[in-house]
């Protein structure tokens, strides 16, 4: 891919780092944040942005998960394991977020021309390749059957998935989002989701076929490399790569209008979440 063809090269990247806000930082705020940035970037009021975020002990369900015949039992099981449960406003299925999982959103404008879905995915894959290059990790992008929230851009090493990518488009902005399992037990996370589906289905047939989770097909980067990696190690690599891919790197808080829009979006996301979890 030539330098100019890559969406990773931007004259100016804005960085919003929310990777160390701690346990009180609520995942619903993240979804409101990406919607807000899609709107301001789509309107040309902000430069393309990379946002990083970490949430503690949270299971994020997809809309399809809320249609499980015994959803309440599934959620109670997760709560008994100490997880907070929320529903996101985009596609996909249940994923685990905790302090060993780094989430990265790349938010780009679609104003002049729409970004093909695959181009969005490829941009994230390119970023992760560059971030992981010092660790000598050769990964593949393909669906890993038996993983949670399987998709065609699952990232894996030797058939063990360590990351999943999704996209959200809103008001001329495109957000490409990845969760990277940096450390901790990949199979432990998968086992929690497997049990969620077991409690939520209880053997009942459903129109939609939920994934049959095989915990052994998931791992963290620390497990895959045999090196104890931290979220801050990956953050350092991310900033290094973006510096190389840009003439100008700027860390800036939300503007006044973005704060107002975020408050509005958060209210909407919160209400939608409450409605989705009315059991």
XYZ file of C-alpha atoms in Angstrom:
279
model
C 0.000 0.000 0.000
C 1.579 3.302 -1.004
C 1.938 5.979 1.658
C -0.566 8.279 -0.043
C -3.181 5.570 -0.559
C -3.206 4.775 3.141
C -5.808 6.447 5.338
C -3.334 6.016 8.183
C -1.367 8.966 6.841
C -3.131 12.178 7.830
C -1.614 15.690 7.871
C -2.902 16.070 11.424
C -3.988 13.411 13.905
C -5.877 14.388 17.041
C -5.327 12.096 20.024
C -7.865 11.568 22.806
C -6.401 9.171 25.367
C -8.941 7.718 27.799
C -6.983 4.568 28.560
C -6.236 5.367 32.200
C -9.445 6.933 33.533
C -10.070 3.963 35.834
C -13.103 1.917 36.919
C -15.560 4.842 37.109
C -15.251 5.479 33.350
C -18.458 4.009 31.934
C -18.475 2.184 28.570
C -21.688 3.973 27.554
C -19.648 7.200 27.624
C -17.335 5.645 25.038
C -20.123 4.979 22.575
C -21.429 8.519 23.062
C -17.881 9.818 22.583
C -17.342 8.067 19.230
C -20.749 9.246 17.967
C -19.828 12.799 19.008
C -16.458 12.642 17.252
C -18.017 11.142 14.097
C -20.347 14.157 13.983
C -17.689 16.842 14.569
C -15.160 15.193 12.238
C -17.851 14.575 9.594
C -18.741 18.291 9.768
C -15.070 19.290 9.357
C -14.915 20.784 12.867
C -12.188 18.409 14.031
C -9.225 16.722 12.383
C -9.217 12.908 12.083
C -8.925 11.436 15.573
C -7.535 8.378 17.295
C -9.189 7.699 20.644
C -7.944 5.088 23.106
C -10.046 3.719 25.939
C -10.070 1.073 28.652
C -13.085 -0.038 30.683
C -12.981 -2.227 33.766
C -14.980 -5.478 34.178
C -17.646 -4.733 31.570
C -19.481 -7.033 29.180
C -20.801 -5.200 26.129
C -23.722 -6.988 24.498
C -24.931 -6.558 20.937
C -28.619 -5.995 20.161
C -28.924 -9.638 19.031
C -27.797 -10.807 22.497
C -30.776 -9.022 24.086
C -33.056 -11.458 22.202
C -31.804 -14.510 24.118
C -34.765 -16.479 25.532
C -33.326 -16.350 29.084
C -31.462 -13.046 28.891
C -32.117 -12.234 32.546
C -30.420 -15.437 33.749
C -27.463 -14.731 31.444
C -27.076 -11.211 32.806
C -27.437 -12.346 36.417
C -24.667 -14.882 35.811
C -22.319 -12.137 34.497
C -23.197 -9.849 37.416
C -22.393 -12.688 39.830
C -18.920 -12.760 38.250
C -18.526 -9.028 38.990
C -19.213 -7.692 35.492
C -21.237 -4.633 34.583
C -23.488 -5.370 31.566
C -24.372 -2.821 28.881
C -25.755 -2.913 25.321
C -24.001 -1.066 22.506
C -25.740 0.773 19.702
C -23.920 -0.949 16.848
C -23.766 -4.452 15.417
C -21.907 -7.483 16.661
C -22.238 -9.710 19.706
C -21.002 -9.868 23.310
C -17.404 -8.855 24.087
C -15.382 -8.564 27.305
C -13.699 -5.298 28.303
C -11.375 -5.142 31.293
C -8.151 -3.430 32.336
C -6.093 -5.758 30.105
C -8.034 -4.795 26.962
C -7.010 -1.695 25.002
C -9.678 -0.254 22.700
C -8.696 2.010 19.812
C -11.080 4.031 17.637
C -9.914 5.607 14.376
C -12.439 8.277 13.399
C -12.298 9.662 9.865
C -14.429 12.023 7.775
C -16.564 10.644 4.950
C -17.513 14.086 3.701
C -15.897 14.121 0.246
C -16.060 10.432 -0.528
C -17.342 7.471 1.389
C -14.760 5.112 2.865
C -15.360 1.558 1.696
C -16.072 -0.795 4.589
C -12.991 -2.906 3.796
C -10.806 0.198 3.522
C -11.791 1.088 7.089
C -10.881 -2.394 8.312
C -7.616 -2.413 6.341
C -6.594 0.915 7.901
C -6.938 -0.555 11.391
C -5.079 -3.737 10.392
C -2.238 -1.598 9.027
C -2.074 0.397 12.269
C -1.915 -2.778 14.393
C 0.773 -4.303 12.116
C 2.930 -1.229 12.640
C 2.268 -1.151 16.384
C 3.184 -4.815 16.836
C 6.184 -4.875 14.469
C 8.854 -4.778 17.261
C 7.327 -7.890 18.837
C 7.701 -10.002 15.692
C 4.023 -10.984 15.676
C 2.752 -12.287 12.347
C -1.039 -12.264 12.553
C -3.886 -13.075 10.188
C -7.173 -11.262 9.631
C -9.945 -13.848 9.219
C -12.948 -15.115 11.129
C -12.113 -17.346 14.089
C -14.942 -19.816 14.642
C -15.555 -20.437 18.333
C -14.437 -16.940 19.386
C -16.827 -14.412 20.871
C -18.209 -11.783 18.484
C -16.677 -13.550 15.447
C -16.079 -11.469 12.314
C -14.126 -11.569 9.061
C -11.501 -9.184 10.484
C -10.677 -11.112 13.665
C -6.912 -10.845 14.289
C -5.221 -14.079 15.300
C -1.902 -15.874 15.666
C -1.923 -19.640 14.981
C -5.725 -19.664 15.116
C -5.899 -17.872 18.483
C -7.787 -14.580 18.368
C -6.484 -11.536 20.252
C -8.536 -8.739 18.655
C -11.809 -7.949 16.901
C -12.681 -4.958 14.706
C -16.027 -3.244 14.148
C -17.234 -0.087 12.411
C -19.869 2.540 12.981
C -20.937 5.231 10.492
C -22.855 8.312 11.555
C -23.307 11.809 10.065
C -20.432 11.777 7.538
C -18.018 10.212 10.023
C -16.671 6.651 10.187
C -15.410 5.103 13.441
C -13.314 1.945 13.099
C -13.002 0.324 16.516
C -10.772 -2.496 17.770
C -10.429 -4.268 21.077
C -6.923 -5.624 21.693
C -6.504 -8.224 24.429
C -3.094 -7.083 25.669
C -2.672 -9.227 28.777
C -4.660 -11.538 31.057
C -6.335 -14.775 30.005
C -7.994 -14.845 26.589
C -9.635 -18.197 27.344
C -10.848 -16.907 30.753
C -12.654 -14.036 29.042
C -14.138 -16.419 26.467
C -15.313 -18.787 29.192
C -17.375 -15.978 30.788
C -19.129 -15.362 27.448
C -19.640 -19.104 26.862
C -21.373 -19.367 30.243
C -23.449 -16.252 29.479
C -24.818 -17.975 26.357
C -25.356 -21.243 28.246
C -27.435 -19.456 30.896
C -29.180 -17.273 28.276
C -30.142 -20.122 25.932
C -30.704 -23.061 28.311
C -30.815 -25.367 25.320
C -33.757 -23.599 23.649
C -33.726 -23.377 19.847
C -33.493 -19.837 18.448
C -33.813 -18.393 14.933
C -30.466 -16.646 15.283
C -27.504 -18.957 15.808
C -25.370 -17.697 18.674
C -21.667 -18.601 18.609
C -20.594 -21.812 20.288
C -17.658 -20.439 22.235
C -14.457 -22.472 22.421
C -12.271 -20.689 24.992
C -9.068 -22.292 23.665
C -9.261 -20.253 20.415
C -8.744 -16.937 22.257
C -5.573 -15.527 23.799
C -3.971 -12.241 24.832
C -0.892 -10.751 23.167
C 1.089 -11.452 26.353
C 0.116 -15.139 26.141
C 0.909 -15.288 22.411
C 4.324 -13.616 22.675
C 5.405 -15.048 26.015
C 6.225 -11.442 26.985
C 4.277 -9.552 29.648
C 2.895 -6.593 27.692
C 0.958 -3.729 29.256
C -1.646 -1.328 27.916
C 0.884 1.495 28.330
C 3.449 -0.434 26.200
C 0.901 -0.552 23.392
C -0.019 3.117 23.925
C 3.648 4.070 23.506
C 3.797 2.093 20.258
C 0.568 3.701 19.010
C 1.871 7.239 19.567
C 5.165 6.342 17.896
C 3.366 5.005 14.783
C 1.021 7.999 14.552
C 3.980 10.371 14.824
C 5.529 8.598 11.836
C 2.249 8.713 9.892
C 1.533 12.405 10.407
C 3.076 15.832 10.130
C 1.255 16.965 13.240
C 0.071 15.095 16.343
C -2.109 17.028 18.758
C -3.760 16.011 22.017
C -6.834 18.150 22.578
C -9.854 17.937 24.898
C -13.415 18.178 23.623
C -14.548 21.616 22.452
C -17.550 23.283 24.116
C -19.869 22.205 21.289
C -18.480 18.639 21.433
C -19.108 18.511 25.208
C -22.735 19.569 24.657
C -23.172 17.008 21.880
C -21.526 14.308 24.037
C -23.989 15.022 26.885
C -26.891 14.715 24.435
C -25.481 11.509 22.883
C -24.769 10.005 26.316
C -28.382 10.579 27.355
C -29.586 8.844 24.177
C -27.158 5.920 24.563
C -28.100 5.556 28.239
C -31.834 5.543 27.465
C -31.384 3.039 24.642
C -29.346 0.809 26.952
C -32.027 0.939 29.678
C -34.707 0.076 27.123
C -32.678 -2.819 25.681
C -32.173 -4.261 29.171
C -35.831 -4.016 30.218
C -36.389 -7.652 31.021
